[in-house]
Amino acid sequence: QVQLVESGGGLVRAGGSLRLSCAASGIAFTLDTMGWHRQAPGKQRELVATITRAGRTDYADPVKGRFTISRDNTKNTVYLQVNSLQPEDTGVYYCAGSTPTGRMYWGLGTQVTVSS
């Protein structure tokens, strides 16, 4: 079955960095748009960044200049480099990817906790 598995989360101090990875398996084609979302306790899930199959990127305003999304189409893997982390960045980070037919798959998330 199709799986998206995130890794790379953890506990860091404010100003620290992490590199999140999300690898898709069980799929025979390259995913189209992929992205990262996050959800803080008590808040709704919000879009963080997206990247198209061709490599075009978009970022939510709070993370612009600090986060970088990238992908490896040969591996159906998407990455999120998160720098200059602040406590407001704390949450569960989820990756997602869409198929050529428009179906979306979600990972189970990886926890990012930023201490002040």
PDB file of N, CA and C in Angstrom, residues 8-104:
ATOM      1  N   GLY A   8      12.954  12.921  11.067  1.00  0.00           N
ATOM      2  CA  GLY A   8      13.805  14.069  11.278  1.00  0.00           C
ATOM      3  C   GLY A   8      13.334  15.053  12.325  1.00  0.00           C
ATOM      4  N   GLY A   9      12.156  14.844  12.882  1.00  0.00           N
ATOM      5  CA  GLY A   9      11.685  15.735  13.926  1.00  0.00           C
ATOM      6  C   GLY A   9      12.464  15.537  15.206  1.00  0.00           C
ATOM      7  N   GLY A  10      12.226  16.422  16.156  1.00  0.00           N
ATOM      8  CA  GLY A  10      12.908  16.318  17.424  1.00  0.00           C
ATOM      9  C   GLY A  10      12.729  17.548  18.263  1.00  0.00           C
ATOM     10  N   LEU A  11      13.491  17.601  19.340  1.00  0.00           N
ATOM     11  CA  LEU A  11      13.474  18.718  20.273  1.00  0.00           C
ATOM     12  C   LEU A  11      14.717  19.565  20.049  1.00  0.00           C
ATOM     13  N   VAL A  12      14.520  20.846  19.804  1.00  0.00           N
ATOM     14  CA  VAL A  12      15.632  21.759  19.576  1.00  0.00           C
ATOM     15  C   VAL A  12      15.403  23.050  20.341  1.00  0.00           C
ATOM     16  N   ARG A  13      16.489  23.772  20.579  1.00  0.00           N
ATOM     17  CA  ARG A  13      16.395  25.087  21.190  1.00  0.00           C
ATOM     18  C   ARG A  13      16.038  26.130  20.142  1.00  0.00           C
ATOM     19  N   ALA A  14      15.479  27.224  20.582  1.00  0.00           N
ATOM     20  CA  ALA A  14      15.202  28.328  19.677  1.00  0.00           C
ATOM     21  C   ALA A  14      16.472  28.722  18.928  1.00  0.00           C
ATOM     22  N   GLY A  15      16.335  28.923  17.630  1.00  0.00           N
ATOM     23  CA  GLY A  15      17.466  29.231  16.790  1.00  0.00           C
ATOM     24  C   GLY A  15      18.086  28.019  16.128  1.00  0.00           C
ATOM     25  N   GLY A  16      17.667  26.842  16.527  1.00  0.00           N
ATOM     26  CA  GLY A  16      18.211  25.621  15.974  1.00  0.00           C
ATOM     27  C   GLY A  16      17.585  25.248  14.650  1.00  0.00           C
ATOM     28  N   SER A  17      18.063  24.136  14.102  1.00  0.00           N
ATOM     29  CA  SER A  17      17.631  23.681  12.790  1.00  0.00           C
ATOM     30  C   SER A  17      17.370  22.187  12.788  1.00  0.00           C
ATOM     31  N   LEU A  18      16.520  21.773  11.881  1.00  0.00           N
ATOM     32  CA  LEU A  18      16.246  20.374  11.627  1.00  0.00           C
ATOM     33  C   LEU A  18      16.075  20.175  10.135  1.00  0.00           C
ATOM     34  N   ARG A  19      16.250  18.946   9.691  1.00  0.00           N
ATOM     35  CA  ARG A  19      15.952  18.592   8.316  1.00  0.00           C
ATOM     36  C   ARG A  19      14.942  17.453   8.334  1.00  0.00           C
ATOM     37  N   LEU A  20      13.739  17.751   7.915  1.00  0.00           N
ATOM     38  CA  LEU A  20      12.674  16.766   7.871  1.00  0.00           C
ATOM     39  C   LEU A  20      12.664  16.075   6.514  1.00  0.00           C
ATOM     40  N   SER A  21      12.381  14.790   6.527  1.00  0.00           N
ATOM     41  CA  SER A  21      12.294  14.015   5.303  1.00  0.00           C
ATOM     42  C   SER A  21      10.969  13.274   5.258  1.00  0.00           C
ATOM     43  N   CYS A  22      10.481  13.042   4.063  1.00  0.00           N
ATOM     44  CA  CYS A  22       9.265  12.273   3.866  1.00  0.00           C
ATOM     45  C   CYS A  22       9.436  11.440   2.614  1.00  0.00           C
ATOM     46  N   ALA A  23       9.412  10.141   2.777  1.00  0.00           N
ATOM     47  CA  ALA A  23       9.605   9.218   1.675  1.00  0.00           C
ATOM     48  C   ALA A  23       8.315   8.471   1.377  1.00  0.00           C
ATOM     49  N   ALA A  24       7.936   8.457   0.119  1.00  0.00           N
ATOM     50  CA  ALA A  24       6.768   7.716  -0.328  1.00  0.00           C
ATOM     51  C   ALA A  24       7.192   6.352  -0.843  1.00  0.00           C
ATOM     52  N   SER A  25       6.426   5.347  -0.498  1.00  0.00           N
ATOM     53  CA  SER A  25       6.682   3.995  -0.966  1.00  0.00           C
ATOM     54  C   SER A  25       5.377   3.353  -1.395  1.00  0.00           C
ATOM     55  N   GLY A  26       5.491   2.242  -2.107  1.00  0.00           N
ATOM     56  CA  GLY A  26       4.307   1.542  -2.575  1.00  0.00           C
ATOM     57  C   GLY A  26       3.613   2.224  -3.733  1.00  0.00           C
ATOM     58  N   ILE A  27       4.343   3.061  -4.445  1.00  0.00           N
ATOM     59  CA  ILE A  27       3.767   3.789  -5.566  1.00  0.00           C
ATOM     60  C   ILE A  27       4.748   3.714  -6.734  1.00  0.00           C
ATOM     61  N   ALA A  28       4.216   3.528  -7.929  1.00  0.00           N
ATOM     62  CA  ALA A  28       5.054   3.281  -9.099  1.00  0.00           C
ATOM     63  C   ALA A  28       5.276   4.505  -9.974  1.00  0.00           C
ATOM     64  N   PHE A  29       4.752   5.643  -9.575  1.00  0.00           N
ATOM     65  CA  PHE A  29       4.881   6.849 -10.361  1.00  0.00           C
ATOM     66  C   PHE A  29       5.335   8.005  -9.485  1.00  0.00           C
ATOM     67  N   THR A  30       5.815   9.047 -10.129  1.00  0.00           N
ATOM     68  CA  THR A  30       6.250  10.233  -9.410  1.00  0.00           C
ATOM     69  C   THR A  30       5.046  11.048  -8.963  1.00  0.00           C
ATOM     70  N   LEU A  31       5.038  11.399  -7.687  1.00  0.00           N
ATOM     71  CA  LEU A  31       3.969  12.240  -7.182  1.00  0.00           C
ATOM     72  C   LEU A  31       4.047  13.640  -7.785  1.00  0.00           C
ATOM     73  N   ASP A  32       2.900  14.281  -7.876  1.00  0.00           N
ATOM     74  CA  ASP A  32       2.862  15.643  -8.401  1.00  0.00           C
ATOM     75  C   ASP A  32       3.251  16.617  -7.295  1.00  0.00           C
ATOM     76  N   THR A  33       2.369  17.548  -6.958  1.00  0.00           N
ATOM     77  CA  THR A  33       2.704  18.496  -5.905  1.00  0.00           C
ATOM     78  C   THR A  33       2.846  17.783  -4.564  1.00  0.00           C
ATOM     79  N   MET A  34       3.884  18.118  -3.847  1.00  0.00           N
ATOM     80  CA  MET A  34       4.095  17.617  -2.502  1.00  0.00           C
ATOM     81  C   MET A  34       4.225  18.806  -1.564  1.00  0.00           C
ATOM     82  N   GLY A  35       3.964  18.566  -0.308  1.00  0.00           N
ATOM     83  CA  GLY A  35       4.023  19.676   0.615  1.00  0.00           C
ATOM     84  C   GLY A  35       4.123  19.242   2.053  1.00  0.00           C
ATOM     85  N   TRP A  36       4.291  20.238   2.886  1.00  0.00           N
ATOM     86  CA  TRP A  36       4.348  20.058   4.326  1.00  0.00           C
ATOM     87  C   TRP A  36       3.288  20.913   4.987  1.00  0.00           C
ATOM     88  N   HIS A  37       2.629  20.345   5.968  1.00  0.00           N
ATOM     89  CA  HIS A  37       1.676  21.048   6.814  1.00  0.00           C
ATOM     90  C   HIS A  37       2.102  20.856   8.260  1.00  0.00           C
ATOM     91  N   ARG A  38       1.582  21.690   9.130  1.00  0.00           N
ATOM     92  CA  ARG A  38       1.868  21.517  10.545  1.00  0.00           C
ATOM     93  C   ARG A  38       0.629  21.836  11.360  1.00  0.00           C
ATOM     94  N   GLN A  39       0.587  21.280  12.552  1.00  0.00           N
ATOM     95  CA  GLN A  39      -0.535  21.497  13.446  1.00  0.00           C
ATOM     96  C   GLN A  39      -0.030  21.639  14.867  1.00  0.00           C
ATOM     97  N   ALA A  40      -0.278  22.791  15.436  1.00  0.00           N
ATOM     98  CA  ALA A  40       0.067  23.045  16.828  1.00  0.00           C
ATOM     99  C   ALA A  40      -1.103  22.638  17.711  1.00  0.00           C
ATOM    100  N   PRO A  41      -0.838  22.323  18.976  1.00  0.00           N
ATOM    101  CA  PRO A  41      -1.932  21.960  19.874  1.00  0.00           C
ATOM    102  C   PRO A  41      -2.999  23.043  19.933  1.00  0.00           C
ATOM    103  N   GLY A  42      -4.242  22.640  19.781  1.00  0.00           N
ATOM    104  CA  GLY A  42      -5.344  23.578  19.849  1.00  0.00           C
ATOM    105  C   GLY A  42      -5.570  24.403  18.607  1.00  0.00           C
ATOM    106  N   LYS A  43      -4.805  24.161  17.561  1.00  0.00           N
ATOM    107  CA  LYS A  43      -4.947  24.907  16.328  1.00  0.00           C
ATOM    108  C   LYS A  43      -5.244  23.966  15.170  1.00  0.00           C
ATOM    109  N   GLN A  44      -5.787  24.518  14.112  1.00  0.00           N
ATOM    110  CA  GLN A  44      -6.046  23.720  12.931  1.00  0.00           C
ATOM    111  C   GLN A  44      -4.763  23.533  12.131  1.00  0.00           C
ATOM    112  N   ARG A  45      -4.756  22.516  11.315  1.00  0.00           N
ATOM    113  CA  ARG A  45      -3.606  22.250  10.483  1.00  0.00           C
ATOM    114  C   ARG A  45      -3.430  23.369   9.460  1.00  0.00           C
ATOM    115  N   GLU A  46      -2.193  23.794   9.265  1.00  0.00           N
ATOM    116  CA  GLU A  46      -1.914  24.871   8.338  1.00  0.00           C
ATOM    117  C   GLU A  46      -0.855  24.451   7.333  1.00  0.00           C
ATOM    118  N   LEU A  47      -0.978  24.994   6.148  1.00  0.00           N
ATOM    119  CA  LEU A  47      -0.009  24.737   5.098  1.00  0.00           C
ATOM    120  C   LEU A  47       1.286  25.474   5.394  1.00  0.00           C
ATOM    121  N   VAL A  48       2.401  24.790   5.217  1.00  0.00           N
ATOM    122  CA  VAL A  48       3.712  25.376   5.449  1.00  0.00           C
ATOM    123  C   VAL A  48       4.421  25.678   4.134  1.00  0.00           C
ATOM    124  N   ALA A  49       4.510  24.689   3.263  1.00  0.00           N
ATOM    125  CA  ALA A  49       5.231  24.857   2.010  1.00  0.00           C
ATOM    126  C   ALA A  49       4.792  23.801   1.023  1.00  0.00           C
ATOM    127  N   THR A  50       4.881  24.133  -0.252  1.00  0.00           N
ATOM    128  CA  THR A  50       4.586  23.178  -1.310  1.00  0.00           C
ATOM    129  C   THR A  50       5.672  23.243  -2.368  1.00  0.00           C
ATOM    130  N   ILE A  51       5.790  22.162  -3.116  1.00  0.00           N
ATOM    131  CA  ILE A  51       6.717  22.111  -4.231  1.00  0.00           C
ATOM    132  C   ILE A  51       6.090  21.282  -5.336  1.00  0.00           C
ATOM    133  N   THR A  52       6.074  21.827  -6.544  1.00  0.00           N
ATOM    134  CA  THR A  52       5.519  21.109  -7.673  1.00  0.00           C
ATOM    135  C   THR A  52       6.511  20.089  -8.188  1.00  0.00           C
ATOM    136  N   ARG A  53       6.042  19.249  -9.087  1.00  0.00           N
ATOM    137  CA  ARG A  53       6.904  18.253  -9.691  1.00  0.00           C
ATOM    138  C   ARG A  53       8.081  18.909 -10.412  1.00  0.00           C
ATOM    139  N   ALA A  54       7.855  20.088 -10.973  1.00  0.00           N
ATOM    140  CA  ALA A  54       8.892  20.815 -11.686  1.00  0.00           C
ATOM    141  C   ALA A  54       9.815  21.608 -10.768  1.00  0.00           C
ATOM    142  N   GLY A  55       9.484  21.678  -9.482  1.00  0.00           N
ATOM    143  CA  GLY A  55      10.357  22.341  -8.543  1.00  0.00           C
ATOM    144  C   GLY A  55       9.949  23.732  -8.110  1.00  0.00           C
ATOM    145  N   ARG A  56       8.779  24.196  -8.510  1.00  0.00           N
ATOM    146  CA  ARG A  56       8.311  25.503  -8.059  1.00  0.00           C
ATOM    147  C   ARG A  56       7.871  25.413  -6.610  1.00  0.00           C
ATOM    148  N   THR A  57       8.310  26.362  -5.802  1.00  0.00           N
ATOM    149  CA  THR A  57       8.040  26.332  -4.370  1.00  0.00           C
ATOM    150  C   THR A  57       7.185  27.514  -3.935  1.00  0.00           C
ATOM    151  N   ASP A  58       6.410  27.282  -2.884  1.00  0.00           N
ATOM    152  CA  ASP A  58       5.631  28.335  -2.250  1.00  0.00           C
ATOM    153  C   ASP A  58       5.690  28.119  -0.751  1.00  0.00           C
ATOM    154  N   TYR A  59       5.689  29.223   0.000  1.00  0.00           N
ATOM    155  CA  TYR A  59       5.820  29.159   1.444  1.00  0.00           C
ATOM    156  C   TYR A  59       4.777  30.023   2.121  1.00  0.00           C
ATOM    157  N   ALA A  60       4.337  29.563   3.276  1.00  0.00           N
ATOM    158  CA  ALA A  60       3.505  30.398   4.116  1.00  0.00           C
ATOM    159  C   ALA A  60       4.336  31.549   4.660  1.00  0.00           C
ATOM    160  N   ASP A  61       3.708  32.698   4.838  1.00  0.00           N
ATOM    161  CA  ASP A  61       4.443  33.882   5.268  1.00  0.00           C
ATOM    162  C   ASP A  61       5.284  33.681   6.530  1.00  0.00           C
ATOM    163  N   PRO A  62       4.776  32.996   7.562  1.00  0.00           N
ATOM    164  CA  PRO A  62       5.580  32.890   8.787  1.00  0.00           C
ATOM    165  C   PRO A  62       6.899  32.140   8.634  1.00  0.00           C
ATOM    166  N   VAL A  63       7.061  31.362   7.568  1.00  0.00           N
ATOM    167  CA  VAL A  63       8.274  30.563   7.425  1.00  0.00           C
ATOM    168  C   VAL A  63       9.165  31.033   6.292  1.00  0.00           C
ATOM    169  N   LYS A  64       8.753  32.027   5.551  1.00  0.00           N
ATOM    170  CA  LYS A  64       9.554  32.512   4.438  1.00  0.00           C
ATOM    171  C   LYS A  64      10.911  33.003   4.915  1.00  0.00           C
ATOM    172  N   GLY A  65      11.944  32.566   4.214  1.00  0.00           N
ATOM    173  CA  GLY A  65      13.296  32.944   4.573  1.00  0.00           C
ATOM    174  C   GLY A  65      13.938  32.045   5.598  1.00  0.00           C
ATOM    175  N   ARG A  66      13.154  31.174   6.226  1.00  0.00           N
ATOM    176  CA  ARG A  66      13.686  30.278   7.249  1.00  0.00           C
ATOM    177  C   ARG A  66      13.594  28.808   6.854  1.00  0.00           C
ATOM    178  N   PHE A  67      12.544  28.451   6.129  1.00  0.00           N
ATOM    179  CA  PHE A  67      12.323  27.061   5.731  1.00  0.00           C
ATOM    180  C   PHE A  67      12.589  26.909   4.237  1.00  0.00           C
ATOM    181  N   THR A  68      13.081  25.743   3.850  1.00  0.00           N
ATOM    182  CA  THR A  68      13.323  25.438   2.452  1.00  0.00           C
ATOM    183  C   THR A  68      12.791  24.049   2.136  1.00  0.00           C
ATOM    184  N   ILE A  69      11.919  23.973   1.144  1.00  0.00           N
ATOM    185  CA  ILE A  69      11.384  22.694   0.716  1.00  0.00           C
ATOM    186  C   ILE A  69      12.112  22.250  -0.553  1.00  0.00           C
ATOM    187  N   SER A  70      12.373  20.965  -0.661  1.00  0.00           N
ATOM    188  CA  SER A  70      13.022  20.414  -1.840  1.00  0.00           C
ATOM    189  C   SER A  70      12.513  18.993  -2.049  1.00  0.00           C
ATOM    190  N   ARG A  71      12.846  18.425  -3.193  1.00  0.00           N
ATOM    191  CA  ARG A  71      12.372  17.074  -3.467  1.00  0.00           C
ATOM    192  C   ARG A  71      13.332  16.342  -4.381  1.00  0.00           C
ATOM    193  N   ASP A  72      13.246  15.039  -4.339  1.00  0.00           N
ATOM    194  CA  ASP A  72      13.991  14.159  -5.217  1.00  0.00           C
ATOM    195  C   ASP A  72      12.954  13.294  -5.925  1.00  0.00           C
ATOM    196  N   ASN A  73      12.672  13.607  -7.172  1.00  0.00           N
ATOM    197  CA  ASN A  73      11.618  12.906  -7.898  1.00  0.00           C
ATOM    198  C   ASN A  73      11.940  11.440  -8.140  1.00  0.00           C
ATOM    199  N   THR A  74      13.218  11.115  -8.219  1.00  0.00           N
ATOM    200  CA  THR A  74      13.588   9.723  -8.448  1.00  0.00           C
ATOM    201  C   THR A  74      13.295   8.851  -7.242  1.00  0.00           C
ATOM    202  N   LYS A  75      13.159   9.472  -6.080  1.00  0.00           N
ATOM    203  CA  LYS A  75      12.901   8.734  -4.848  1.00  0.00           C
ATOM    204  C   LYS A  75      11.535   9.022  -4.247  1.00  0.00           C
ATOM    205  N   ASN A  76      10.745   9.891  -4.896  1.00  0.00           N
ATOM    206  CA  ASN A  76       9.469  10.313  -4.335  1.00  0.00           C
ATOM    207  C   ASN A  76       9.644  10.748  -2.882  1.00  0.00           C
ATOM    208  N   THR A  77      10.631  11.574  -2.684  1.00  0.00           N
ATOM    209  CA  THR A  77      10.964  12.057  -1.357  1.00  0.00           C
ATOM    210  C   THR A  77      10.945  13.578  -1.340  1.00  0.00           C
ATOM    211  N   VAL A  78      10.392  14.128  -0.286  1.00  0.00           N
ATOM    212  CA  VAL A  78      10.359  15.567  -0.098  1.00  0.00           C
ATOM    213  C   VAL A  78      11.038  15.900   1.223  1.00  0.00           C
ATOM    214  N   TYR A  79      11.729  17.034   1.249  1.00  0.00           N
ATOM    215  CA  TYR A  79      12.477  17.459   2.413  1.00  0.00           C
ATOM    216  C   TYR A  79      12.015  18.843   2.850  1.00  0.00           C
ATOM    217  N   LEU A  80      12.192  19.122   4.109  1.00  0.00           N
ATOM    218  CA  LEU A  80      11.955  20.455   4.628  1.00  0.00           C
ATOM    219  C   LEU A  80      13.083  20.811   5.581  1.00  0.00           C
ATOM    220  N   GLN A  81      13.923  21.723   5.145  1.00  0.00           N
ATOM    221  CA  GLN A  81      14.977  22.252   5.997  1.00  0.00           C
ATOM    222  C   GLN A  81      14.391  23.397   6.800  1.00  0.00           C
ATOM    223  N   VAL A  82      14.424  23.273   8.103  1.00  0.00           N
ATOM    224  CA  VAL A  82      13.822  24.279   8.969  1.00  0.00           C
ATOM    225  C   VAL A  82      14.921  24.919   9.801  1.00  0.00           C
ATOM    226  N   ASN A  83      15.142  26.209   9.582  1.00  0.00           N
ATOM    227  CA  ASN A  83      16.186  26.958  10.255  1.00  0.00           C
ATOM    228  C   ASN A  83      15.588  28.045  11.137  1.00  0.00           C
ATOM    229  N   SER A  84      16.410  28.553  12.024  1.00  0.00           N
ATOM    230  CA  SER A  84      16.009  29.645  12.910  1.00  0.00           C
ATOM    231  C   SER A  84      14.677  29.352  13.588  1.00  0.00           C
ATOM    232  N   LEU A  85      14.568  28.151  14.109  1.00  0.00           N
ATOM    233  CA  LEU A  85      13.309  27.717  14.699  1.00  0.00           C
ATOM    234  C   LEU A  85      12.950  28.532  15.936  1.00  0.00           C
ATOM    235  N   GLN A  86      11.678  28.785  16.079  1.00  0.00           N
ATOM    236  CA  GLN A  86      11.130  29.509  17.205  1.00  0.00           C
ATOM    237  C   GLN A  86      10.060  28.665  17.875  1.00  0.00           C
ATOM    238  N   PRO A  87       9.732  28.950  19.133  1.00  0.00           N
ATOM    239  CA  PRO A  87       8.697  28.162  19.809  1.00  0.00           C
ATOM    240  C   PRO A  87       7.379  28.113  19.044  1.00  0.00           C
ATOM    241  N   GLU A  88       7.060  29.152  18.300  1.00  0.00           N
ATOM    242  CA  GLU A  88       5.828  29.169  17.518  1.00  0.00           C
ATOM    243  C   GLU A  88       5.822  28.130  16.407  1.00  0.00           C
ATOM    244  N   ASP A  89       6.980  27.582  16.075  1.00  0.00           N
ATOM    245  CA  ASP A  89       7.071  26.556  15.049  1.00  0.00           C
ATOM    246  C   ASP A  89       6.753  25.168  15.592  1.00  0.00           C
ATOM    247  N   THR A  90       6.569  25.052  16.879  1.00  0.00           N
ATOM    248  CA  THR A  90       6.282  23.759  17.490  1.00  0.00           C
ATOM    249  C   THR A  90       4.983  23.171  16.956  1.00  0.00           C
ATOM    250  N   GLY A  91       5.013  21.893  16.663  1.00  0.00           N
ATOM    251  CA  GLY A  91       3.821  21.213  16.205  1.00  0.00           C
ATOM    252  C   GLY A  91       4.165  19.905  15.538  1.00  0.00           C
ATOM    253  N   VAL A  92       3.146  19.223  15.093  1.00  0.00           N
ATOM    254  CA  VAL A  92       3.331  18.013  14.315  1.00  0.00           C
ATOM    255  C   VAL A  92       3.387  18.400  12.845  1.00  0.00           C
ATOM    256  N   TYR A  93       4.436  17.989  12.188  1.00  0.00           N
ATOM    257  CA  TYR A  93       4.632  18.303  10.777  1.00  0.00           C
ATOM    258  C   TYR A  93       4.251  17.090   9.938  1.00  0.00           C
ATOM    259  N   TYR A  94       3.356  17.312   8.990  1.00  0.00           N
ATOM    260  CA  TYR A  94       2.845  16.263   8.128  1.00  0.00           C
ATOM    261  C   TYR A  94       3.258  16.527   6.691  1.00  0.00           C
ATOM    262  N   CYS A  95       3.651  15.484   5.987  1.00  0.00           N
ATOM    263  CA  CYS A  95       3.876  15.631   4.562  1.00  0.00           C
ATOM    264  C   CYS A  95       2.692  15.072   3.802  1.00  0.00           C
ATOM    265  N   ALA A  96       2.527  15.536   2.590  1.00  0.00           N
ATOM    266  CA  ALA A  96       1.446  15.084   1.738  1.00  0.00           C
ATOM    267  C   ALA A  96       1.898  15.126   0.289  1.00  0.00           C
ATOM    268  N   GLY A  97       1.300  14.281  -0.513  1.00  0.00           N
ATOM    269  CA  GLY A  97       1.596  14.273  -1.930  1.00  0.00           C
ATOM    270  C   GLY A  97       0.373  13.887  -2.727  1.00  0.00           C
ATOM    271  N   SER A  98       0.260  14.447  -3.906  1.00  0.00           N
ATOM    272  CA  SER A  98      -0.873  14.166  -4.778  1.00  0.00           C
ATOM    273  C   SER A  98      -0.438  13.318  -5.964  1.00  0.00           C
ATOM    274  N   THR A  99      -1.326  12.442  -6.390  1.00  0.00           N
ATOM    275  CA  THR A  99      -1.076  11.591  -7.542  1.00  0.00           C
ATOM    276  C   THR A  99      -1.476  12.324  -8.814  1.00  0.00           C
ATOM    277  N   PRO A 100      -1.088  11.783  -9.980  1.00  0.00           N
ATOM    278  CA  PRO A 100      -1.511  12.414 -11.238  1.00  0.00           C
ATOM    279  C   PRO A 100      -3.019  12.505 -11.405  1.00  0.00           C
ATOM    280  N   THR A 101      -3.779  11.669 -10.710  1.00  0.00           N
ATOM    281  CA  THR A 101      -5.232  11.709 -10.794  1.00  0.00           C
ATOM    282  C   THR A 101      -5.868  12.599  -9.734  1.00  0.00           C
ATOM    283  N   GLY A 102      -5.056  13.208  -8.890  1.00  0.00           N
ATOM    284  CA  GLY A 102      -5.571  14.135  -7.904  1.00  0.00           C
ATOM    285  C   GLY A 102      -5.768  13.567  -6.515  1.00  0.00           C
ATOM    286  N   ARG A 103      -5.522  12.303  -6.319  1.00  0.00           N
ATOM    287  CA  ARG A 103      -5.657  11.715  -4.994  1.00  0.00           C
ATOM    288  C   ARG A 103      -4.505  12.147  -4.109  1.00  0.00           C
ATOM    289  N   MET A 104      -4.797  12.413  -2.856  1.00  0.00           N
ATOM    290  CA  MET A 104      -3.781  12.845  -1.911  1.00  0.00           C
ATOM    291  C   MET A 104      -3.493  11.768  -0.884  1.00  0.00           C
TER     292      MET A 104
END
